[in-house]
CSV table of C-alpha atoms and ligand atoms in Angstrom, one decimal:
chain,number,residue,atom,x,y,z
A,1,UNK,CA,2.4,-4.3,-2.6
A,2,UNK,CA,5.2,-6.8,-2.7
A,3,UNK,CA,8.5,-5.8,-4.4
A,4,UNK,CA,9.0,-8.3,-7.2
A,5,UNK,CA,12.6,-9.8,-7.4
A,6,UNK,CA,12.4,-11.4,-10.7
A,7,UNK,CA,10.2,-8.5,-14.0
A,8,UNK,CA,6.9,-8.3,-13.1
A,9,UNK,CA,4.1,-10.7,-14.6
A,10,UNK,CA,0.9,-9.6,-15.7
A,11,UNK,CA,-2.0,-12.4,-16.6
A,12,UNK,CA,-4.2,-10.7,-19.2
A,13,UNK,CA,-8.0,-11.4,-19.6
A,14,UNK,CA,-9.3,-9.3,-22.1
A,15,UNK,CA,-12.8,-11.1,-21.3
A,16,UNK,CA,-15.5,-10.0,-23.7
A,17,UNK,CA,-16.9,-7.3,-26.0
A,18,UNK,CA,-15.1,-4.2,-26.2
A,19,UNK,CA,-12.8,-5.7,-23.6
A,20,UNK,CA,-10.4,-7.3,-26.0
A,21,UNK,CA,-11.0,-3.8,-27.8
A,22,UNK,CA,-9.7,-2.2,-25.4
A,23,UNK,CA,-6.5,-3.8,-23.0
A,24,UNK,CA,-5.4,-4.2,-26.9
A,25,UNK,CA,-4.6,-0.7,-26.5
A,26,UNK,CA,-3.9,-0.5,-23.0
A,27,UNK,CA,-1.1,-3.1,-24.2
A,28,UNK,CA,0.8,-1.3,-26.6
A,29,UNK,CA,1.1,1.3,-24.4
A,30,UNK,CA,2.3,-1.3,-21.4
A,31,UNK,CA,5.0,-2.5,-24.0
A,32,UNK,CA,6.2,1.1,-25.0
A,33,UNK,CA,6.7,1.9,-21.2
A,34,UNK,CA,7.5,-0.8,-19.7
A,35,UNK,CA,8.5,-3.6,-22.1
A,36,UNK,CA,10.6,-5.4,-19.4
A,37,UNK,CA,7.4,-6.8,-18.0
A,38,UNK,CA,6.0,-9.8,-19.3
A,39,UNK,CA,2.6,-11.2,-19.6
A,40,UNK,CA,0.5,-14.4,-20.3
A,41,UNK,CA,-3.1,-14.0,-22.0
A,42,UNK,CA,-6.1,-16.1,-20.5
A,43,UNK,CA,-9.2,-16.7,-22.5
A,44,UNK,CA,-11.4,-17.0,-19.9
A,45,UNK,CA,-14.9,-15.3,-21.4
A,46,UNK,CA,-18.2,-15.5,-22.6
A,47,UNK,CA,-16.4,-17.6,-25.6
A,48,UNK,CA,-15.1,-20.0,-23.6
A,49,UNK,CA,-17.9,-20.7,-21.6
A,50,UNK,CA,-20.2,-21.1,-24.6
A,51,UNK,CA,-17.4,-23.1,-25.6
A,52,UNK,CA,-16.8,-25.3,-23.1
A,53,UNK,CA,-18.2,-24.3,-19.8
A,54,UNK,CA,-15.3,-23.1,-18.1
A,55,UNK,CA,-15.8,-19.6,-16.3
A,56,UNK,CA,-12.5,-19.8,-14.0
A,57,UNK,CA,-11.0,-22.8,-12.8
A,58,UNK,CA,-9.1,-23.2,-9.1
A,59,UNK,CA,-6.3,-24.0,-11.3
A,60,UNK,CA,-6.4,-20.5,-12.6
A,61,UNK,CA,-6.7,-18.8,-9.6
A,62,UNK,CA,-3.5,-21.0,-8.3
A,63,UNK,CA,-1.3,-19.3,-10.9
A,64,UNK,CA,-2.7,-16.2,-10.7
A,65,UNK,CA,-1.6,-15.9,-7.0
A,66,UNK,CA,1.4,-17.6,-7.3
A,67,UNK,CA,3.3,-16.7,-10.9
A,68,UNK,CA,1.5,-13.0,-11.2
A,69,UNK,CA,1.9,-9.6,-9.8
A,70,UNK,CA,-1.2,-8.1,-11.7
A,71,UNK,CA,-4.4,-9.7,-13.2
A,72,UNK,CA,-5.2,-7.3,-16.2
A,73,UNK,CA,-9.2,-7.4,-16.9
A,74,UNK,CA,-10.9,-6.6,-19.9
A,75,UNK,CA,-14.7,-6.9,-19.3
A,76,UNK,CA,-17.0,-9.1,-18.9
A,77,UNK,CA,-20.2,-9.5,-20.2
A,78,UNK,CA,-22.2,-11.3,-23.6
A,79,UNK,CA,-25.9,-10.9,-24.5
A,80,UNK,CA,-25.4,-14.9,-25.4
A,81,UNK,CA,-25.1,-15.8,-21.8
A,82,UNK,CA,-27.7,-13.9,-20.7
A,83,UNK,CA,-26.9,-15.2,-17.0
A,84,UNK,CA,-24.1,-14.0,-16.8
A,85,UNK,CA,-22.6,-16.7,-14.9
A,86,UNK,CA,-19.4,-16.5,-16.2
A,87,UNK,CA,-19.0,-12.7,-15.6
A,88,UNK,CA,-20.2,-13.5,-12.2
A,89,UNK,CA,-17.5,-16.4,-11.5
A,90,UNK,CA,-15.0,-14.8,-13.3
A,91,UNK,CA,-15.1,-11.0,-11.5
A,92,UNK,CA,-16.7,-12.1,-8.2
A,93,UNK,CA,-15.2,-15.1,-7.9
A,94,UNK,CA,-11.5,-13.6,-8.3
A,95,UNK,CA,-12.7,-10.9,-6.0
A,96,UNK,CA,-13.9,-13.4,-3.4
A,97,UNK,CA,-11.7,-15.9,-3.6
A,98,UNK,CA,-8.3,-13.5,-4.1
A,99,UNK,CA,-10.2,-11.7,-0.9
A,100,UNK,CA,-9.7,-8.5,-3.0
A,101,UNK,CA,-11.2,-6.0,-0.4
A,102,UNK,CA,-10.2,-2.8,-1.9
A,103,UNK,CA,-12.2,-1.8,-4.8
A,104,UNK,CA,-9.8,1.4,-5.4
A,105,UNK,CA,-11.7,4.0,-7.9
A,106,UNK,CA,-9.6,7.2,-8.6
A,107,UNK,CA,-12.0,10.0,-9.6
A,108,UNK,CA,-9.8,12.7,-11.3
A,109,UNK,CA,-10.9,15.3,-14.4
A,110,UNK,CA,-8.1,15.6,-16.6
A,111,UNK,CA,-9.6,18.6,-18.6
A,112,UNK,CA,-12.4,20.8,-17.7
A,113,UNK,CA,-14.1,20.7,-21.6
A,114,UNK,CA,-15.4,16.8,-20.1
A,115,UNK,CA,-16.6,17.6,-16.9
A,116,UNK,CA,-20.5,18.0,-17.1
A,117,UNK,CA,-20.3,19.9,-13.6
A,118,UNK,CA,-20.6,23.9,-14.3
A,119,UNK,CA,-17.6,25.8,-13.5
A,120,UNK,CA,-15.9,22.7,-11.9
A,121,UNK,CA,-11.4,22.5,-12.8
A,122,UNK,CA,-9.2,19.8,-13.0
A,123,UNK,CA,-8.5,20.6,-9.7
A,124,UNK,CA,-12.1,20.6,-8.3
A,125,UNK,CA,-12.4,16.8,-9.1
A,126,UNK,CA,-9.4,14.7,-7.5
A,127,UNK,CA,-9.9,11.9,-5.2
A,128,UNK,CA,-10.3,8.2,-4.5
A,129,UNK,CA,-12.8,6.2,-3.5
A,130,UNK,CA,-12.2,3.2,-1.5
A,131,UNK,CA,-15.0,0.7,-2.2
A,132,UNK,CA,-15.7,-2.5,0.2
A,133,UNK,CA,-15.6,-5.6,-2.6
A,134,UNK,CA,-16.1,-8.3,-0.4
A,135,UNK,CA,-19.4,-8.0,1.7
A,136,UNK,CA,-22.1,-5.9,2.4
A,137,UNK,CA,-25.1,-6.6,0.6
A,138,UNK,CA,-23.5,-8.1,-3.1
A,139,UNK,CA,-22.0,-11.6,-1.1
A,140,UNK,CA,-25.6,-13.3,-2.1
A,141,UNK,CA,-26.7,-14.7,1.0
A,142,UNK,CA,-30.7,-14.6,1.2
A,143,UNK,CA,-33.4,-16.7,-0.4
A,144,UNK,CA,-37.0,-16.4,-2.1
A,145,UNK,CA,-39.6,-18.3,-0.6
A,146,UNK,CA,-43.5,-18.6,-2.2
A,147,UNK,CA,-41.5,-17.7,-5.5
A,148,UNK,CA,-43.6,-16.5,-8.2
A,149,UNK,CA,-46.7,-16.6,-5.8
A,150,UNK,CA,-48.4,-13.5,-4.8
A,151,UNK,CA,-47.3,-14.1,-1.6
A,152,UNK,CA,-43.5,-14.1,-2.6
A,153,UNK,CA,-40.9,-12.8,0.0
A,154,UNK,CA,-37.3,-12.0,-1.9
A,155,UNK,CA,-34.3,-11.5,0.9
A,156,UNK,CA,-30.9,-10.3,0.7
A,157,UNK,CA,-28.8,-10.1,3.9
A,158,UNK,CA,-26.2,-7.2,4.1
A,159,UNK,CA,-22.9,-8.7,5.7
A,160,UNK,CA,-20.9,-6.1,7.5
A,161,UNK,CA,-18.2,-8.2,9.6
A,162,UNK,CA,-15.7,-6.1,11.9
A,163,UNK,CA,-12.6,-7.5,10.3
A,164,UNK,CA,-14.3,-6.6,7.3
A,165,UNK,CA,-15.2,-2.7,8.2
A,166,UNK,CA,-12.0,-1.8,9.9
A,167,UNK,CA,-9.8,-3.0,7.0
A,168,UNK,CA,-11.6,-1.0,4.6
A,169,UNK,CA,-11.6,1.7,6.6
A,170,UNK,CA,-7.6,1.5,7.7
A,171,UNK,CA,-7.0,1.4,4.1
A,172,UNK,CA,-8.3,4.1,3.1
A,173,UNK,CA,-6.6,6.1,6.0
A,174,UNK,CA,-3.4,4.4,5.2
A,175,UNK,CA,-3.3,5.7,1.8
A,176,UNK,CA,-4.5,9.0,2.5
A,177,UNK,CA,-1.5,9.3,5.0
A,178,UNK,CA,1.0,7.8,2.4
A,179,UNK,CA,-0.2,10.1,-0.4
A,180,UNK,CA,-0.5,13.6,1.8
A,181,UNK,CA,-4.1,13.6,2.0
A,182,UNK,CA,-5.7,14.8,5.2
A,183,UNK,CA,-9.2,14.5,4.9
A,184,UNK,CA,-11.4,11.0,4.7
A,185,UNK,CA,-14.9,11.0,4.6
A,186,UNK,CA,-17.1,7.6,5.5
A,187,UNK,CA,-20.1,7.3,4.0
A,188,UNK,CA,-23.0,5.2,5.1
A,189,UNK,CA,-26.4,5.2,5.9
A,190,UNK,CA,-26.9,4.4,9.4
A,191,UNK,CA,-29.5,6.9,10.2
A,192,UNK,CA,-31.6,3.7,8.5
A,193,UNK,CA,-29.5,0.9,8.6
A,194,UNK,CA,-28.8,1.0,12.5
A,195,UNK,CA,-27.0,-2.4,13.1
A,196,UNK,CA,-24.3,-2.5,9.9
A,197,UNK,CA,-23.9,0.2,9.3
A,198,UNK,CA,-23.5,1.6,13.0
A,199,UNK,CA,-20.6,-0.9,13.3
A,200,UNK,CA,-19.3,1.4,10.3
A,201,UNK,CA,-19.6,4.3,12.8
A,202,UNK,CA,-17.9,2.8,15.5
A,203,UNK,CA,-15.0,1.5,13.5
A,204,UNK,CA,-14.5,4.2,11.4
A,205,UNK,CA,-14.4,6.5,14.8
A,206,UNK,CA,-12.0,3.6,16.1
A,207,UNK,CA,-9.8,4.0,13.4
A,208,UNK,CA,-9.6,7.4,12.8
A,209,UNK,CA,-8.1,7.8,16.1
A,210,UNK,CA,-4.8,6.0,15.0
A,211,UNK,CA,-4.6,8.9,12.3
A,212,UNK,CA,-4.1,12.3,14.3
A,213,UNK,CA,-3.2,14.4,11.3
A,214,UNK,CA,-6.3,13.1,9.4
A,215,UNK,CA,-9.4,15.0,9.5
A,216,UNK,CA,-12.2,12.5,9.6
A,217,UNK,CA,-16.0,13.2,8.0
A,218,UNK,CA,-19.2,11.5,7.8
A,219,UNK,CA,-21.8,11.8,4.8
A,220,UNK,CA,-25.4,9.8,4.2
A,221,UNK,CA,-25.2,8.4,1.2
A,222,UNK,CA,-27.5,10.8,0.1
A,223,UNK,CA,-26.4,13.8,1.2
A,224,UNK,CA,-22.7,12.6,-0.2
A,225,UNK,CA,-24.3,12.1,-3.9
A,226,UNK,CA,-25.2,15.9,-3.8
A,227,UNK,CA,-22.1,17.0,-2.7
A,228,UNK,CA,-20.3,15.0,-5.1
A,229,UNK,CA,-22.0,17.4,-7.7
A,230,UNK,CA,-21.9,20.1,-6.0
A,231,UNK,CA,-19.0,20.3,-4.2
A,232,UNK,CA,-16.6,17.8,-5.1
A,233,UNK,CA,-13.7,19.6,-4.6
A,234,UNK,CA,-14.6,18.9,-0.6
A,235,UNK,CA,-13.2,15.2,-0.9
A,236,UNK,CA,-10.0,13.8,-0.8
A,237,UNK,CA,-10.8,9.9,0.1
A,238,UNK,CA,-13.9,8.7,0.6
A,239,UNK,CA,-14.7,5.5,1.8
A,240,UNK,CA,-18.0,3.4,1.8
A,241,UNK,CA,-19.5,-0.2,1.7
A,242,UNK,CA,-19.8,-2.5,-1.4
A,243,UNK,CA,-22.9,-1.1,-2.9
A,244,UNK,CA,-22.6,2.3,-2.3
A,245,UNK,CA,-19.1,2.2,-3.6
A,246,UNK,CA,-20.6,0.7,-6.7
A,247,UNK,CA,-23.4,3.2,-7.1
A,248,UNK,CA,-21.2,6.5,-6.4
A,249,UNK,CA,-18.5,5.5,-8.3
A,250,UNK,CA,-20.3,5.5,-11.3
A,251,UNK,CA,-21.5,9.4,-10.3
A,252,UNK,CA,-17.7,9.8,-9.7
A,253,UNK,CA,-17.0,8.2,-13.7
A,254,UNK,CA,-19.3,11.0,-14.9
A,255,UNK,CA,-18.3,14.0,-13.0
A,256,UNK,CA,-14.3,12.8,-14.2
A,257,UNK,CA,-15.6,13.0,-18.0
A,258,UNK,CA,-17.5,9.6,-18.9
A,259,UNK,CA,-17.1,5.8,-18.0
A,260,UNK,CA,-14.5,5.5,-20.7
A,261,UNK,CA,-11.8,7.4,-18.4
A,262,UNK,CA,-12.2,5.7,-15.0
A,263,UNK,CA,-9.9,3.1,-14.4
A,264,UNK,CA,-9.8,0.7,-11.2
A,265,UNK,CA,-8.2,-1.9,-8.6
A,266,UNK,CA,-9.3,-4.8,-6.8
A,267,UNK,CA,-6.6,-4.4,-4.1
A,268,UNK,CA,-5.1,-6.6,-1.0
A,269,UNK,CA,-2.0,-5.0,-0.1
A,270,UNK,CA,0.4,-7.9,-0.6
A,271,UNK,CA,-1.5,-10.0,-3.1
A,272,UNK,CA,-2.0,-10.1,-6.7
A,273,UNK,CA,-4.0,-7.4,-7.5
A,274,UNK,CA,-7.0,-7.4,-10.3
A,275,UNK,CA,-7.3,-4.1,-12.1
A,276,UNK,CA,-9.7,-3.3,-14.9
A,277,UNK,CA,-11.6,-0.4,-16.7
A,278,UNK,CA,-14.9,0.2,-14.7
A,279,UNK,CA,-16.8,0.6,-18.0
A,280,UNK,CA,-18.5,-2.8,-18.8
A,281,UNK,CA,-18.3,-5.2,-22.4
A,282,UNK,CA,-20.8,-2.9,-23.9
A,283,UNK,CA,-22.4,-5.4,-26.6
A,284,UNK,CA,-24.0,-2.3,-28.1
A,285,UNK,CA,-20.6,-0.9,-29.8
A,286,UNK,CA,-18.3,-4.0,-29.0
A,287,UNK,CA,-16.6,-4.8,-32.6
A,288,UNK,CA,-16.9,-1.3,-33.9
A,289,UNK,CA,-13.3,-0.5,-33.1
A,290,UNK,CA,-14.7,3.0,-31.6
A,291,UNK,CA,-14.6,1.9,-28.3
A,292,UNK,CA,-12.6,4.5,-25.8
A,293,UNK,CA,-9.4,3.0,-24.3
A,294,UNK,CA,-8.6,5.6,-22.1
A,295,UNK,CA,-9.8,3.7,-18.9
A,296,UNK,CA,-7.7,0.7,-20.1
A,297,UNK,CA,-4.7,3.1,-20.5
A,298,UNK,CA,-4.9,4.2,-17.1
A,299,UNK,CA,-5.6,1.3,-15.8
A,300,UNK,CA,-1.7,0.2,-16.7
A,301,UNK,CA,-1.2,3.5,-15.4
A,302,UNK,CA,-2.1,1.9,-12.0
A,303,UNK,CA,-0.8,-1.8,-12.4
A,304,UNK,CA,2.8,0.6,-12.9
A,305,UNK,CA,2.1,2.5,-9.9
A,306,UNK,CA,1.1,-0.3,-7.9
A,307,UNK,CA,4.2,-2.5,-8.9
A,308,UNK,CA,6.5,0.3,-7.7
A,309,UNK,CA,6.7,2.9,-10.8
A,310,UNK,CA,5.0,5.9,-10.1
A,311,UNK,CA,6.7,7.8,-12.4
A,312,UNK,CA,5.2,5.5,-15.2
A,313,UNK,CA,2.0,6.0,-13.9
A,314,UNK,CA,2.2,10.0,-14.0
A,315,UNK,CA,3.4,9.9,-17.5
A,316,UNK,CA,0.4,7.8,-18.5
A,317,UNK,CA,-2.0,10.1,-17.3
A,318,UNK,CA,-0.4,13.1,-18.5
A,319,UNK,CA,0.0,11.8,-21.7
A,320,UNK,CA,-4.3,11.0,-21.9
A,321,UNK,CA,-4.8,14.6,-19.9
A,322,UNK,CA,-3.0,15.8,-23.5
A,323,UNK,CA,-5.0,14.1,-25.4
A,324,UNK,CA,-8.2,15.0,-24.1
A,325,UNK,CA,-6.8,18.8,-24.0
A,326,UNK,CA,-6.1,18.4,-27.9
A,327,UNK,CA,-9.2,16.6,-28.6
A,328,UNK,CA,-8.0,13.6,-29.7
A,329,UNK,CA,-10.6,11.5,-28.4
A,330,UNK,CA,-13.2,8.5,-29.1
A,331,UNK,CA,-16.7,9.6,-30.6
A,332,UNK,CA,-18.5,9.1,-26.9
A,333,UNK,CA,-16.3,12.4,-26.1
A,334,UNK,CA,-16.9,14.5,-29.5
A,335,UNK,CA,-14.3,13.4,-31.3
A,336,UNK,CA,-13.4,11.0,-34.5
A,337,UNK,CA,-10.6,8.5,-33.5
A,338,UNK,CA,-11.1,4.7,-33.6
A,339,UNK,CA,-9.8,2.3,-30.4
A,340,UNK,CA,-6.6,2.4,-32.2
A,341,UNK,CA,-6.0,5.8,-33.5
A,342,UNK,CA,-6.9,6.8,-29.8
A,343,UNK,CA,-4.1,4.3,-28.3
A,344,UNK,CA,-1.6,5.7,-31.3
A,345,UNK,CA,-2.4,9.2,-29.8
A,346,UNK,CA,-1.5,8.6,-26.2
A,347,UNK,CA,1.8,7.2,-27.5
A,348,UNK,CA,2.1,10.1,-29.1
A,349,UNK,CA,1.9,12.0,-26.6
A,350,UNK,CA,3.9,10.1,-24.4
A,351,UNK,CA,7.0,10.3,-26.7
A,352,UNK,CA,6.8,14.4,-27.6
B,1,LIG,P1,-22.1,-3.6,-17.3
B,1,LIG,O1,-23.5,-4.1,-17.2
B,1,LIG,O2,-21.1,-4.6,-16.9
B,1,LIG,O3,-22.0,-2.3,-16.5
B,1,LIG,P2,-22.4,-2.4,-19.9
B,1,LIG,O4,-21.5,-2.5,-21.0
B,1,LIG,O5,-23.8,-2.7,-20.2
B,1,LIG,O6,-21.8,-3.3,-18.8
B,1,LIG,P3,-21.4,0.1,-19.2
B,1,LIG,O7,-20.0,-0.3,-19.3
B,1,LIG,O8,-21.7,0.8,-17.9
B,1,LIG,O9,-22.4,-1.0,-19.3
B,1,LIG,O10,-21.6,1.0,-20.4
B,1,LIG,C1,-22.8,1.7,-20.7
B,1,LIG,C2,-22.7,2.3,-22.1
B,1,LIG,O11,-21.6,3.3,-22.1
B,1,LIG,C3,-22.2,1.2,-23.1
B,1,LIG,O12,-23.3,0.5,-23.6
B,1,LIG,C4,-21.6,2.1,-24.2
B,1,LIG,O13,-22.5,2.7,-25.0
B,1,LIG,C5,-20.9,3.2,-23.3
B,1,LIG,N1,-19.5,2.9,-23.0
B,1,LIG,C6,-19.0,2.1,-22.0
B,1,LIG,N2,-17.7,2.0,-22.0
B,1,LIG,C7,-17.3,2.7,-23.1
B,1,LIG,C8,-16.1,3.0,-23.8
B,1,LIG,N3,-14.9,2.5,-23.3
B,1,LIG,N4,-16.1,3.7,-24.9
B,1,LIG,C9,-17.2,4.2,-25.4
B,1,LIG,N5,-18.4,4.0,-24.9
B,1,LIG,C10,-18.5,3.3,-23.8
């Protein structure tokens, strides 16, 4: 990441649902650490659309690589727009267009009680996936021909490009050697898919050998699904395409305690970033005011860390790990707070 000269400058989009719910939380908790750093809200939504038909203007995108050092994310997603076109312009098209390559998912269990593995610590569950986010199979290029015919035929290319692969890959190897990891483990399925993801062999083989003190691994993505459950104190980094990233980092959400603690980045070293809570608008509790903001707490967490404050970020996390260890949590985790009574207890905990 680029050191900013000037405070940094975060462009919010609290998006829809429990979104708004949610970063409202993650906010107060940005201004009580960090109140030097300034930010500019963006309605850009399921509203708006309906509104006018704006998902995410050029325009936008300008400012946001230009004026910003973070774009903070709600979520996205309204059973009125049953499309979803605007959650699809809005996420894929900053990912595409930002060329956000690294979909950065820390997995970490901050208290056993949440884990539903048997006998698994804190220390059992601890590393990062590095996600591809801007090929493989979710870049849309394929057709339907004969549709709605018996005969139809439904086709969706996988795109794996070399320049695409190896920067994946060299991230992920980058960070573990910044961050005193020694152990990556690629994940694909090439005993299957023998022309993509064989490039993914080669590179990651390639690239591995610029890493001497890193011990390299390979997993299926089958046979790393069970070992995510049963062993998942084996990983360190693990890195994989776009849709197995998305797929076993929602198994990584669950082993770390629920969706409601796993926090995110949509990374290009060097560019503005996009960081949201993986968990999704979910319509079925969205204006309830129970929604858990943990994820959108550590997701400032990682804005902090990524902008150069580390120390920030640890206290963040510490600060939910004591919460969850005193059970003051949202219902979805067995306890009573609201969205805001759940923010008030991480600030708590972050001044005792
Ligand atoms: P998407 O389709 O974008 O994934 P979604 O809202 O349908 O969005 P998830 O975000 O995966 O799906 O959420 C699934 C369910 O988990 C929600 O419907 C909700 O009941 C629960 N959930 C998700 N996030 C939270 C949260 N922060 N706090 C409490 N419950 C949550």
């Amino acid at each position: 990441m680029s050191t900013p000269t000037r405070p940094p400058n975060i462009a919010v989009l609290p998006g829809d649902g429990i979104g708004t719910e949610v970063l409202e939380q993650g906010l107060r908790v940005l201004g009580a650490i960090a109140p030097d750093v300034t930010t500019e809200h963006f309605d850009f939504g399921a509203e708006r659309y309906l509104r006018d038909g704006t998902t995410l203007p050029d325009s936008a995108l300008d400012r946001f690589r230009n004026e910003f050092d973070c774009i903070y994310l709600g979520a996205l997603g309204d059973p009125r727009v049953p499309s979803n076109v605007h959650a699809k312009d809005i996420l894929l098209g900053s990912r595409f267009k930002l060329d956000l390559y690294i979909n950065f998912r820390p997995v970490r269990l901050l208290d056993a009680r949440y884990c539903p593995l048997k006998d698994k610590r804190p220390e059992d569950v601890d590393f990062v996936v590095f996600r591809e986010n801007t090929e493989g199979l979710y870049t849309g290029i394929g057709g339907q021909f004969k549709r709605d015919t018996a005969d139809e035929i439904a086709i969706e290319q996988e795109i794996n490009t070399r320049k695409g692969v190896e920067r994946i890959i060299r991230a992920a190897f980058q960070w573990a050697h910044e961050n005193g990891k020694t152990r990556v483990c690629m994940s694909d399925k090439a005993n299957a898919m023998r022309h993509g993801h064989d490039l993914w062999q080669r590179v990651f083989r390639s690239v591995a050998n610029e890493y001497p003190g890193i011990k390299p691994s390979h997993l299926y993505v089958d046979v790393l699904t069970m070992r995510m459950v049963q062993t998942p104190e084996d990983f360190e980094v693990i890195v994989t395409n776009n849709l197995f990233g998305d797929i076993v980092t929602d198994l990584g959400a669950a082993i770390q305690g629920g969706i409601g603690l796993a926090a995110s980045g949509n990374l290009h070293p060097g560019k503005v970033g996009l960081y949201e809570p993986v968990h999704g608008s979910a319509p079925d509790i969205a204006g309830r005011g129970i929604a858990n903001p943990f994820a959108a707490i550590l997701t400032v967490g990682m804005m902090l860390g990524q902008l150069g404050r580390p120390a920030d970020e640890r206290r963040i996390g510490d600060a939910v790990g004591r919460c969850l260890i005193a059970g003051r949590v949202t219902r979805e985790l067995g306890g009573n707070l609201t969205s805001s009574e759940a923010g008030s207890a991480v600030l708590d905990a972050m001044s005792a």
